[in-house]
mmCIF file of C-alpha atoms in Angstrom:
data_model
loop_
_atom_site.group_PDB
_atom_site.id
_atom_site.type_symbol
_atom_site.label_atom_id
_atom_site.label_comp_id
_atom_site.label_asym_id
_atom_site.label_seq_id
_atom_site.Cartn_x
_atom_site.Cartn_y
_atom_site.Cartn_z
ATOM 1 C CA UNK A 1 -121.702 8.699 -5.908
ATOM 2 C CA UNK A 2 -123.784 11.393 -4.240
ATOM 3 C CA UNK A 3 -122.570 14.917 -4.813
ATOM 4 C CA UNK A 4 -122.989 18.287 -3.118
ATOM 5 C CA UNK A 5 -125.343 20.595 -4.963
ATOM 6 C CA UNK A 6 -126.467 24.193 -4.599
ATOM 7 C CA UNK A 7 -130.152 23.892 -3.830
ATOM 8 C CA UNK A 8 -131.382 27.431 -3.074
ATOM 9 C CA UNK A 9 -130.124 30.988 -2.633
ATOM 10 C CA UNK A 10 -131.771 33.978 -0.950
ATOM 11 C CA UNK A 11 -130.417 37.367 -0.002
ATOM 12 C CA UNK A 12 -131.304 40.382 2.116
ATOM 13 C CA UNK A 13 -130.435 44.067 1.665
ATOM 14 C CA UNK A 14 -130.797 46.533 4.564
ATOM 15 C CA UNK A 15 -133.479 49.181 4.138
ATOM 16 C CA UNK A 16 -131.333 52.315 4.333
ATOM 17 C CA UNK A 17 -129.925 53.343 0.935
ATOM 18 C CA UNK A 18 -127.101 55.568 -0.278
ATOM 19 C CA UNK A 19 -127.775 56.897 -3.762
ATOM 20 C CA UNK A 20 -125.469 58.603 -6.234
ATOM 21 C CA UNK A 21 -127.401 61.824 -5.636
ATOM 22 C CA UNK A 22 -126.550 61.588 -1.927
ATOM 23 C CA UNK A 23 -122.880 61.055 -2.754
ATOM 24 C CA UNK A 24 -122.819 63.911 -5.241
ATOM 25 C CA UNK A 25 -124.356 66.227 -2.627
ATOM 26 C CA UNK A 26 -121.660 65.238 -0.110
ATOM 27 C CA UNK A 27 -118.823 65.371 -2.627
ATOM 28 C CA UNK A 28 -119.651 68.096 -5.178
ATOM 29 C CA UNK A 29 -116.705 67.241 -7.448
ATOM 30 C CA UNK A 30 -117.911 63.611 -7.707
ATOM 31 C CA UNK A 31 -120.840 63.872 -10.145
ATOM 32 C CA UNK A 32 -123.712 61.398 -9.914
ATOM 33 C CA UNK A 33 -123.579 60.575 -13.623
ATOM 34 C CA UNK A 34 -119.847 59.955 -13.489
ATOM 35 C CA UNK A 35 -120.272 57.615 -10.523
ATOM 36 C CA UNK A 36 -122.998 55.631 -12.276
ATOM 37 C CA UNK A 37 -121.094 55.477 -15.545
ATOM 38 C CA UNK A 38 -117.790 54.321 -14.069
ATOM 39 C CA UNK A 39 -119.036 52.007 -11.342
ATOM 40 C CA UNK A 40 -122.367 50.780 -12.684
ATOM 41 C CA UNK A 41 -123.813 51.419 -9.225
ATOM 42 C CA UNK A 42 -126.918 53.491 -8.546
ATOM 43 C CA UNK A 43 -127.742 52.433 -4.995
ATOM 44 C CA UNK A 44 -125.909 50.883 -2.072
ATOM 45 C CA UNK A 45 -127.776 49.502 0.940
ATOM 46 C CA UNK A 46 -126.319 50.421 4.305
ATOM 47 C CA UNK A 47 -126.899 48.580 7.569
ATOM 48 C CA UNK A 48 -128.544 50.520 10.365
ATOM 49 C CA UNK A 49 -126.609 51.472 13.476
ATOM 50 C CA UNK A 50 -127.973 48.484 15.354
ATOM 51 C CA UNK A 51 -127.885 46.140 12.384
ATOM 52 C CA UNK A 52 -124.914 43.792 12.029
ATOM 53 C CA UNK A 53 -123.600 41.146 9.679
ATOM 54 C CA UNK A 54 -125.315 38.283 11.477
ATOM 55 C CA UNK A 55 -128.628 40.166 11.274
ATOM 56 C CA UNK A 56 -128.316 40.453 7.507
ATOM 57 C CA UNK A 57 -127.355 36.789 7.163
ATOM 58 C CA UNK A 58 -130.199 35.734 9.474
ATOM 59 C CA UNK A 59 -132.757 37.640 7.397
ATOM 60 C CA UNK A 60 -131.485 35.920 4.261
ATOM 61 C CA UNK A 61 -131.645 32.526 5.978
ATOM 62 C CA UNK A 62 -135.190 33.203 7.182
ATOM 63 C CA UNK A 63 -136.213 33.978 3.599
ATOM 64 C CA UNK A 64 -134.680 30.704 2.527
ATOM 65 C CA UNK A 65 -136.550 28.732 5.183
ATOM 66 C CA UNK A 66 -139.788 30.600 4.410
ATOM 67 C CA UNK A 67 -139.501 29.483 0.782
ATOM 68 C CA UNK A 68 -140.060 25.928 1.993
ATOM 69 C CA UNK A 69 -136.885 24.493 0.515
ATOM 70 C CA UNK A 70 -135.690 23.306 3.923
ATOM 71 C CA UNK A 71 -136.460 23.533 7.623
ATOM 72 C CA UNK A 72 -133.988 24.763 10.235
ATOM 73 C CA UNK A 73 -134.164 21.291 11.808
ATOM 74 C CA UNK A 74 -132.625 19.819 8.654
ATOM 75 C CA UNK A 75 -129.459 21.938 8.736
ATOM 76 C CA UNK A 76 -126.424 20.129 10.131
ATOM 77 C CA UNK A 77 -123.676 22.680 9.434
ATOM 78 C CA UNK A 78 -123.468 26.468 9.320
ATOM 79 C CA UNK A 79 -120.642 28.253 7.516
ATOM 80 C CA UNK A 80 -120.659 32.037 8.003
ATOM 81 C CA UNK A 81 -118.345 34.167 5.886
ATOM 82 C CA UNK A 82 -117.813 37.677 7.209
ATOM 83 C CA UNK A 83 -115.056 40.193 7.839
ATOM 84 C CA UNK A 84 -117.271 42.152 10.246
ATOM 85 C CA UNK A 85 -118.401 39.570 12.808
ATOM 86 C CA UNK A 86 -120.669 40.678 15.608
ATOM 87 C CA UNK A 87 -117.928 39.975 18.205
ATOM 88 C CA UNK A 88 -114.364 38.671 18.426
ATOM 89 C CA UNK A 89 -116.075 35.933 20.440
ATOM 90 C CA UNK A 90 -118.382 34.124 20.575
ATOM 91 C CA UNK A 91 -118.450 32.906 16.981
ATOM 92 C CA UNK A 92 -121.281 34.582 15.096
ATOM 93 C CA UNK A 93 -122.241 31.282 13.445
ATOM 94 C CA UNK A 94 -122.957 29.827 16.898
ATOM 95 C CA UNK A 95 -125.233 32.770 17.642
ATOM 96 C CA UNK A 96 -126.937 32.190 14.295
ATOM 97 C CA UNK A 97 -127.490 28.512 15.141
ATOM 98 C CA UNK A 98 -129.451 29.580 18.199
ATOM 99 C CA UNK A 99 -131.252 32.427 16.482
ATOM 100 C CA UNK A 100 -132.377 30.353 13.509
ATOM 101 C CA UNK A 101 -133.527 27.372 15.582
ATOM 102 C CA UNK A 102 -130.998 25.019 14.000
ATOM 103 C CA UNK A 103 -130.293 21.893 16.075
ATOM 104 C CA UNK A 104 -127.469 22.015 18.610
ATOM 105 C CA UNK A 105 -126.064 18.938 16.854
ATOM 106 C CA UNK A 106 -125.053 21.170 13.936
ATOM 107 C CA UNK A 107 -121.487 22.322 13.354
ATOM 108 C CA UNK A 108 -120.963 26.071 13.024
ATOM 109 C CA UNK A 109 -118.026 28.279 12.240
ATOM 110 C CA UNK A 110 -117.140 31.726 10.941
ATOM 111 C CA UNK A 111 -114.534 32.193 8.269
ATOM 112 C CA UNK A 112 -112.914 35.502 7.401
ATOM 113 C CA UNK A 113 -112.733 36.191 3.691
ATOM 114 C CA UNK A 114 -114.072 38.972 1.514
ATOM 115 C CA UNK A 115 -114.651 38.963 -2.204
ATOM 116 C CA UNK A 116 -113.451 35.368 -2.655
ATOM 117 C CA UNK A 117 -115.469 34.122 0.330
ATOM 118 C CA UNK A 118 -118.441 32.615 -1.475
ATOM 119 C CA UNK A 119 -116.289 30.396 -3.689
ATOM 120 C CA UNK A 120 -114.269 29.274 -0.652
ATOM 121 C CA UNK A 121 -117.561 28.655 1.165
ATOM 122 C CA UNK A 122 -118.736 26.373 -1.639
ATOM 123 C CA UNK A 123 -115.414 24.531 -1.481
ATOM 124 C CA UNK A 124 -115.801 23.988 2.266
ATOM 125 C CA UNK A 125 -119.450 22.927 1.931
ATOM 126 C CA UNK A 126 -118.586 20.461 -0.828
ATOM 127 C CA UNK A 127 -115.782 19.033 1.282
ATOM 128 C CA UNK A 128 -118.033 18.582 4.305
ATOM 129 C CA UNK A 129 -120.814 16.968 2.317
ATOM 130 C CA UNK A 130 -118.799 14.695 0.052
ATOM 131 C CA UNK A 131 -116.772 13.360 2.992
ATOM 132 C CA UNK A 132 -119.964 12.449 4.807
ATOM 133 C CA UNK A 133 -119.619 15.028 7.579
ATOM 134 C CA UNK A 134 -122.803 16.908 6.685
ATOM 135 C CA UNK A 135 -125.855 16.612 4.457
ATOM 136 C CA UNK A 136 -127.363 20.117 4.500
ATOM 137 C CA UNK A 137 -124.927 23.002 4.804
ATOM 138 C CA UNK A 138 -126.247 26.511 5.302
ATOM 139 C CA UNK A 139 -123.610 28.743 3.710
ATOM 140 C CA UNK A 140 -124.156 32.284 4.938
ATOM 141 C CA UNK A 141 -122.384 35.459 3.896
ATOM 142 C CA UNK A 142 -122.909 38.774 5.667
ATOM 143 C CA UNK A 143 -120.951 41.979 5.356
ATOM 144 C CA UNK A 144 -121.109 45.510 6.739
ATOM 145 C CA UNK A 145 -118.068 47.298 5.270
ATOM 146 C CA UNK A 146 -120.052 50.515 5.860
ATOM 147 C CA UNK A 147 -119.099 50.253 9.526
ATOM 148 C CA UNK A 148 -115.392 50.235 8.622
ATOM 149 C CA UNK A 149 -115.284 53.280 6.332
ATOM 150 C CA UNK A 150 -114.110 56.818 6.873
ATOM 151 C CA UNK A 151 -117.154 58.930 5.889
ATOM 152 C CA UNK A 152 -114.789 61.243 3.996
ATOM 153 C CA UNK A 153 -113.405 58.489 1.768
ATOM 154 C CA UNK A 154 -115.581 58.799 -1.309
ATOM 155 C CA UNK A 155 -113.749 56.059 -3.190
ATOM 156 C CA UNK A 156 -114.915 53.295 -0.846
ATOM 157 C CA UNK A 157 -118.277 54.807 -0.002
ATOM 158 C CA UNK A 158 -119.062 54.832 -3.716
ATOM 159 C CA UNK A 159 -118.285 51.168 -4.202
ATOM 160 C CA UNK A 160 -119.278 49.104 -1.180
ATOM 161 C CA UNK A 161 -122.740 48.139 0.079
ATOM 162 C CA UNK A 162 -123.964 45.885 2.888
ATOM 163 C CA UNK A 163 -125.896 42.648 2.463
ATOM 164 C CA UNK A 164 -126.527 39.124 3.682
ATOM 165 C CA UNK A 165 -127.017 35.951 1.638
ATOM 166 C CA UNK A 166 -127.989 32.366 2.425
ATOM 167 C CA UNK A 167 -127.236 29.350 0.246
ATOM 168 C CA UNK A 168 -128.382 25.822 0.917
ATOM 169 C CA UNK A 169 -125.836 23.272 -0.242
ATOM 170 C CA UNK A 170 -127.167 19.733 0.046
ATOM 171 C CA UNK A 171 -126.214 16.143 -0.608
ATOM 172 C CA UNK A 172 -127.956 15.048 -3.791
ATOM 173 C CA UNK A 173 -128.024 11.274 -3.885
ATOM 174 C CA UNK A 174 -129.465 11.285 -7.399
ATOM 175 C CA UNK A 175 -126.590 13.278 -8.874
ATOM 176 C CA UNK A 176 -124.600 11.280 -11.402
ATOM 177 C CA UNK A 177 -121.855 13.855 -11.852
ATOM 178 C CA UNK A 178 -120.130 16.574 -9.893
ATOM 179 C CA UNK A 179 -122.369 19.601 -9.399
ATOM 180 C CA UNK A 180 -119.830 21.895 -7.717
ATOM 181 C CA UNK A 181 -116.222 21.957 -8.880
ATOM 182 C CA UNK A 182 -113.449 21.720 -9.807
ATOM 183 C CA UNK A 183 -111.841 24.538 -7.855
ATOM 184 C CA UNK A 184 -108.889 26.806 -8.459
ATOM 185 C CA UNK A 185 -107.899 28.745 -5.355
ATOM 186 C CA UNK A 186 -105.116 31.197 -4.626
ATOM 187 C CA UNK A 187 -103.674 33.559 -2.047
ATOM 188 C CA UNK A 188 -101.072 36.317 -2.143
ATOM 189 C CA UNK A 189 -100.529 38.123 1.129
ATOM 190 C CA UNK A 190 -98.089 40.517 -0.545
ATOM 191 C CA UNK A 191 -101.241 42.311 -1.698
ATOM 192 C CA UNK A 192 -102.613 42.530 1.830
ATOM 193 C CA UNK A 193 -101.845 46.224 2.353
ATOM 194 C CA UNK A 194 -103.842 47.197 -0.752
ATOM 195 C CA UNK A 195 -107.256 46.535 0.831
ATOM 196 C CA UNK A 196 -106.976 46.850 4.538
ATOM 197 C CA UNK A 197 -108.769 47.847 7.705
ATOM 198 C CA UNK A 198 -107.112 47.583 11.075
ATOM 199 C CA UNK A 199 -110.284 48.454 13.000
ATOM 200 C CA UNK A 200 -111.510 45.385 14.836
ATOM 201 C CA UNK A 201 -108.111 43.694 14.792
ATOM 202 C CA UNK A 202 -105.426 43.534 17.443
ATOM 203 C CA UNK A 203 -102.172 44.205 15.615
ATOM 204 C CA UNK A 204 -102.892 47.837 14.790
ATOM 205 C CA UNK A 205 -102.306 49.665 11.525
ATOM 206 C CA UNK A 206 -100.229 47.874 8.892
ATOM 207 C CA UNK A 207 -96.938 49.663 8.284
ATOM 208 C CA UNK A 208 -97.949 50.863 4.841
ATOM 209 C CA UNK A 209 -101.206 52.249 6.201
ATOM 210 C CA UNK A 210 -99.696 53.893 9.272
ATOM 211 C CA UNK A 211 -102.227 56.144 10.892
ATOM 212 C CA UNK A 212 -104.975 54.806 8.678
ATOM 213 C CA UNK A 213 -107.332 52.524 10.582
ATOM 214 C CA UNK A 214 -110.518 52.823 8.515
ATOM 215 C CA UNK A 215 -111.108 50.720 5.413
ATOM 216 C CA UNK A 216 -108.589 51.720 2.768
ATOM 217 C CA UNK A 217 -108.300 50.488 -0.771
ATOM 218 C CA UNK A 218 -105.637 51.020 -3.412
ATOM 219 C CA UNK A 219 -108.029 50.717 -6.354
ATOM 220 C CA UNK A 220 -105.413 50.832 -9.123
ATOM 221 C CA UNK A 221 -103.308 48.082 -7.514
ATOM 222 C CA UNK A 222 -106.412 45.931 -6.993
ATOM 223 C CA UNK A 223 -107.255 46.421 -10.673
ATOM 224 C CA UNK A 224 -103.767 45.295 -11.718
ATOM 225 C CA UNK A 225 -104.149 42.249 -9.466
ATOM 226 C CA UNK A 226 -107.456 41.259 -11.071
ATOM 227 C CA UNK A 227 -106.031 41.612 -14.586
ATOM 228 C CA UNK A 228 -103.235 39.244 -13.635
ATOM 229 C CA UNK A 229 -105.166 36.660 -11.635
ATOM 230 C CA UNK A 230 -108.726 36.392 -12.945
ATOM 231 C CA UNK A 231 -108.130 35.340 -16.574
ATOM 232 C CA UNK A 232 -105.593 32.776 -15.369
ATOM 233 C CA UNK A 233 -107.975 31.352 -12.745
ATOM 234 C CA UNK A 234 -110.754 31.045 -15.306
ATOM 235 C CA UNK A 235 -108.485 29.286 -17.807
ATOM 236 C CA UNK A 236 -107.163 26.913 -15.148
ATOM 237 C CA UNK A 237 -110.570 25.930 -13.809
ATOM 238 C CA UNK A 238 -111.816 25.270 -17.340
ATOM 239 C CA UNK A 239 -108.686 23.200 -18.053
ATOM 240 C CA UNK A 240 -109.271 21.169 -14.884
ATOM 241 C CA UNK A 241 -112.827 20.513 -16.000
ATOM 242 C CA UNK A 242 -111.715 19.610 -19.525
ATOM 243 C CA UNK A 243 -113.887 22.379 -20.973
ATOM 244 C CA UNK A 244 -113.436 25.520 -22.985
ATOM 245 C CA UNK A 245 -115.183 28.821 -22.353
ATOM 246 C CA UNK A 246 -117.804 28.142 -25.009
ATOM 247 C CA UNK A 247 -119.146 25.358 -22.766
ATOM 248 C CA UNK A 248 -119.979 27.839 -20.024
ATOM 249 C CA UNK A 249 -123.538 29.156 -20.069
ATOM 250 C CA UNK A 250 -123.048 31.987 -17.594
ATOM 251 C CA UNK A 251 -120.023 33.716 -16.110
ATOM 252 C CA UNK A 252 -120.609 35.192 -12.662
ATOM 253 C CA UNK A 253 -117.661 37.199 -11.433
ATOM 254 C CA UNK A 254 -117.418 38.939 -8.085
ATOM 255 C CA UNK A 255 -119.277 42.204 -8.708
ATOM 256 C CA UNK A 256 -116.444 44.601 -7.897
ATOM 257 C CA UNK A 257 -117.389 47.496 -10.176
ATOM 258 C CA UNK A 258 -118.696 47.692 -13.723
ATOM 259 C CA UNK A 259 -115.577 49.250 -15.201
ATOM 260 C CA UNK A 260 -113.385 46.404 -14.026
ATOM 261 C CA UNK A 261 -115.942 43.778 -15.062
ATOM 262 C CA UNK A 262 -116.371 45.276 -18.540
ATOM 263 C CA UNK A 263 -112.619 45.250 -19.030
ATOM 264 C CA UNK A 264 -112.285 41.634 -17.880
ATOM 265 C CA UNK A 265 -115.163 40.550 -20.121
ATOM 266 C CA UNK A 266 -113.570 42.160 -23.186
ATOM 267 C CA UNK A 267 -110.102 40.861 -22.302
ATOM 268 C CA UNK A 268 -111.454 37.304 -22.015
ATOM 269 C CA UNK A 269 -113.767 37.528 -25.067
ATOM 270 C CA UNK A 270 -116.866 36.589 -23.080
ATOM 271 C CA UNK A 271 -120.096 37.433 -24.923
ATOM 272 C CA UNK A 272 -122.221 40.010 -23.095
ATOM 273 C CA UNK A 273 -125.174 37.619 -23.048
ATOM 274 C CA UNK A 274 -123.169 35.145 -20.972
ATOM 275 C CA UNK A 275 -121.683 37.677 -18.562
ATOM 276 C CA UNK A 276 -123.724 38.692 -15.562
ATOM 277 C CA UNK A 277 -123.757 42.217 -14.136
ATOM 278 C CA UNK A 278 -125.811 42.620 -10.973
ATOM 279 C CA UNK A 279 -124.413 45.485 -8.920
ATOM 280 C CA UNK A 280 -126.579 48.399 -9.998
ATOM 281 C CA UNK A 281 -128.928 48.205 -7.025
ATOM 282 C CA UNK A 282 -126.603 47.034 -4.280
ATOM 283 C CA UNK A 283 -122.982 47.870 -5.141
ATOM 284 C CA UNK A 284 -120.046 45.707 -4.154
ATOM 285 C CA UNK A 285 -121.354 43.596 -1.279
ATOM 286 C CA UNK A 286 -118.090 41.669 -0.884
ATOM 287 C CA UNK A 287 -118.780 37.950 -0.275
ATOM 288 C CA UNK A 288 -122.468 38.471 -1.054
ATOM 289 C CA UNK A 289 -122.011 39.627 -4.641
ATOM 290 C CA UNK A 290 -121.908 36.192 -6.225
ATOM 291 C CA UNK A 291 -124.916 34.677 -4.422
ATOM 292 C CA UNK A 292 -126.912 37.865 -5.062
ATOM 293 C CA UNK A 293 -125.984 37.714 -8.754
ATOM 294 C CA UNK A 294 -126.981 34.035 -8.954
ATOM 295 C CA UNK A 295 -130.312 34.719 -7.230
ATOM 296 C CA UNK A 296 -130.966 37.590 -9.636
ATOM 297 C CA UNK A 297 -130.039 35.441 -12.636
ATOM 298 C CA UNK A 298 -132.469 32.766 -11.464
ATOM 299 C CA UNK A 299 -135.293 35.254 -10.928
ATOM 300 C CA UNK A 300 -134.679 36.717 -14.405
ATOM 301 C CA UNK A 301 -134.915 33.268 -15.964
ATOM 302 C CA UNK A 302 -131.288 33.300 -17.084
ATOM 303 C CA UNK A 303 -130.495 29.956 -15.502
ATOM 304 C CA UNK A 304 -131.942 26.551 -16.289
ATOM 305 C CA UNK A 305 -131.231 23.075 -14.956
ATOM 306 C CA UNK A 306 -128.021 21.731 -16.398
ATOM 307 C CA UNK A 307 -126.470 25.118 -17.130
ATOM 308 C CA UNK A 308 -122.750 25.400 -16.465
ATOM 309 C CA UNK A 309 -122.002 28.500 -14.399
ATOM 310 C CA UNK A 310 -118.451 29.691 -13.812
ATOM 311 C CA UNK A 311 -117.893 31.654 -10.600
ATOM 312 C CA UNK A 312 -114.819 33.728 -9.775
ATOM 313 C CA UNK A 313 -114.300 35.575 -6.520
ATOM 314 C CA UNK A 314 -111.206 37.797 -6.121
ATOM 315 C CA UNK A 315 -109.993 40.604 -3.920
ATOM 316 C CA UNK A 316 -109.016 41.367 -0.362
ATOM 317 C CA UNK A 317 -106.149 39.256 0.964
ATOM 318 C CA UNK A 318 -105.250 38.943 -1.815
ATOM 319 C CA UNK A 319 -107.451 35.883 -2.183
ATOM 320 C CA UNK A 320 -109.152 34.341 -5.195
ATOM 321 C CA UNK A 321 -111.152 31.300 -6.158
ATOM 322 C CA UNK A 322 -112.898 29.962 -9.245
ATOM 323 C CA UNK A 323 -115.283 27.056 -9.641
ATOM 324 C CA UNK A 324 -117.967 25.616 -11.892
ATOM 325 C CA UNK A 325 -121.548 24.893 -10.886
ATOM 326 C CA UNK A 326 -123.959 22.610 -12.660
ATOM 327 C CA UNK A 327 -127.173 24.500 -12.004
ATOM 328 C CA UNK A 328 -130.147 22.620 -10.597
ATOM 329 C CA UNK B 1 -99.306 53.979 -30.980
ATOM 330 C CA UNK B 2 -98.161 57.549 -31.522
ATOM 331 C CA UNK B 3 -97.861 60.161 -28.828
ATOM 332 C CA UNK B 4 -100.822 62.008 -30.348
ATOM 333 C CA UNK B 5 -102.963 58.868 -30.223
ATOM 334 C CA UNK B 6 -101.916 58.295 -26.609
ATOM 335 C CA UNK B 7 -103.019 61.830 -25.738
ATOM 336 C CA UNK B 8 -106.334 61.176 -27.503
ATOM 337 C CA UNK B 9 -106.796 58.153 -25.227
ATOM 338 C CA UNK B 10 -106.233 60.433 -22.237
ATOM 339 C CA UNK B 11 -108.774 62.913 -23.664
ATOM 340 C CA UNK B 12 -111.300 60.078 -23.853
ATOM 341 C CA UNK B 13 -110.548 58.914 -20.325
ATOM 342 C CA UNK B 14 -110.975 62.428 -18.962
ATOM 343 C CA UNK B 15 -114.030 63.255 -21.059
ATOM 344 C CA UNK B 16 -112.221 66.041 -22.930
ATOM 345 C CA UNK B 17 -112.616 67.013 -26.572
ATOM 346 C CA UNK B 18 -109.992 65.292 -28.766
ATOM 347 C CA UNK B 19 -106.824 67.350 -28.884
ATOM 348 C CA UNK B 20 -107.244 68.911 -25.446
ATOM 349 C CA UNK B 21 -104.319 67.069 -23.860
ATOM 350 C CA UNK B 22 -101.112 68.211 -25.552
ATOM 351 C CA UNK B 23 -98.626 66.069 -23.659
ATOM 352 C CA UNK B 24 -96.893 68.467 -21.298
ATOM 353 C CA UNK B 25 -99.543 69.178 -18.671
ATOM 354 C CA UNK B 26 -99.062 68.751 -14.931
ATOM 355 C CA UNK B 27 -101.436 66.078 -13.688
ATOM 356 C CA UNK B 28 -102.368 68.092 -10.610
ATOM 357 C CA UNK B 29 -103.776 70.746 -12.931
ATOM 358 C CA UNK B 30 -106.003 68.345 -14.868
ATOM 359 C CA UNK B 31 -109.558 68.248 -13.483
ATOM 360 C CA UNK B 32 -110.792 64.684 -13.246
ATOM 361 C CA UNK B 33 -107.393 62.984 -12.957
ATOM 362 C CA UNK B 34 -108.581 60.910 -9.987
ATOM 363 C CA UNK B 35 -108.747 57.264 -8.946
ATOM 364 C CA UNK B 36 -111.463 56.519 -11.521
ATOM 365 C CA UNK B 37 -109.349 58.075 -14.274
ATOM 366 C CA UNK B 38 -106.358 56.015 -13.140
ATOM 367 C CA UNK B 39 -108.474 52.832 -13.392
ATOM 368 C CA UNK B 40 -109.444 53.809 -16.939
ATOM 369 C CA UNK B 41 -105.779 54.507 -17.707
ATOM 370 C CA UNK B 42 -104.764 51.047 -16.459
ATOM 371 C CA UNK B 43 -107.526 49.577 -18.618
ATOM 372 C CA UNK B 44 -106.251 51.468 -21.659
ATOM 373 C CA UNK B 45 -102.663 50.336 -21.122
ATOM 374 C CA UNK B 46 -103.800 46.718 -20.857
ATOM 375 C CA UNK B 47 -106.299 46.711 -23.685
ATOM 376 C CA UNK B 48 -104.551 48.902 -26.241
ATOM 377 C CA UNK B 49 -100.889 48.265 -25.491
ATOM 378 C CA UNK B 50 -100.779 44.983 -23.564
ATOM 379 C CA UNK B 51 -98.830 46.755 -20.841
ATOM 380 C CA UNK B 52 -99.248 46.382 -17.087
ATOM 381 C CA UNK B 53 -97.666 49.062 -14.902
ATOM 382 C CA UNK B 54 -97.588 48.962 -11.091
ATOM 383 C CA UNK B 55 -100.067 51.462 -9.684
ATOM 384 C CA UNK B 56 -97.279 53.049 -7.621
ATOM 385 C CA UNK B 57 -95.503 54.061 -10.846
ATOM 386 C CA UNK B 58 -98.713 55.669 -12.145
ATOM 387 C CA UNK B 59 -99.412 57.585 -8.951
ATOM 388 C CA UNK B 60 -95.830 58.829 -8.833
ATOM 389 C CA UNK B 61 -96.223 60.461 -12.261
ATOM 390 C CA UNK B 62 -96.382 64.244 -12.130
ATOM 391 C CA UNK B 63 -96.976 65.122 -15.771
ATOM 392 C CA UNK B 64 -98.637 63.737 -18.884
ATOM 393 C CA UNK B 65 -95.126 63.226 -20.245
ATOM 394 C CA UNK B 66 -94.468 60.892 -17.298
ATOM 395 C CA UNK B 67 -97.617 58.927 -18.231
ATOM 396 C CA UNK B 68 -96.401 58.659 -21.832
ATOM 397 C CA UNK B 69 -93.031 57.382 -20.641
ATOM 398 C CA UNK B 70 -94.766 54.539 -18.769
ATOM 399 C CA UNK B 71 -95.682 52.939 -22.072
ATOM 400 C CA UNK B 72 -92.018 52.620 -23.002
ATOM 401 C CA UNK B 73 -91.419 51.564 -26.577
ATOM 402 C CA UNK B 74 -95.114 50.866 -27.149
ATOM 403 C CA UNK B 75 -95.535 54.593 -27.819
ATOM 404 C CA UNK B 76 -93.430 56.550 -30.301
ATOM 405 C CA UNK B 77 -91.890 59.015 -27.895
#
């Protein structure tokens, strides 16, 4: 049976950067060394004033097409994950279809998820491909949380960066086993108020964040959530695959911040050599962190054909998802 | 874990010399008791004591003694 397979990944980071030195100059009690030590982040890339999520995703897609792995004419579905779409309407994915020269016969939709978005995107792409609805899915992620932040909120400005990523998920007729999956997904809206931004929505401020419309994050509550959910999701996806953690060649978690990732790695007894950290030069880019980390792992030679890669995305919503890839 | 050891963990989280935190300080008077320190505190509770405490209970603490009380019977009071 033909299976969906991740074929190529590219990403794009906007040119403007926010360094720890910049942050320390703005917030004198927030030392640059302390920021780097606790977060693992040296640089975040920030979209320009006239640069939006679809621009970042388009640049990533153009890199992917320029690599020769596929032509725009071969794409028959666009999935665009963003929480900062260009407009309420029209759908940004439709605009991207036109901009990228993808045929008008292609399907296109936006979906609104953050840190779990890439795993959900893979689940949607797999579903489309393995039910015969598409052959070449362009999974795009693009995020500009910088446009949602209060400039005075050092906690979020320290963590989040902007980026776009493009992944080609294709039907591989030669595959003799599943290349993407199984999946473990989850949602808990009770955690909604802990990472929230009412800007761009219609309901107004959530009750718990009354008067607060910019991006707001309850970091300690998010940390508690990840400690509860991530180890369980990893164990359940391995159980579904009939594997144990020693069978996994690389663990790629959503790159939230180094402190949280270090703690999760120790808690789950994952060897450092199998645990990817890739946020130093871009920060937490929300749904782009996992594809960026995978692209970096590939460029560093840390991935070879046949490797089992475990992905976990978790965060805003609350929403989480874990899956296994067989790397090609 | 003893109360002294717990205070040593707080010293480490805050980057203080061992023995700096005595156990009766007001948190508002401790430089560096911020959101990053709270994350490290949550990590310590989980890793060293196997305890998970809602963040709201941590942020409602006013003193180091309140933080010690969060650990319940995992710390000799």
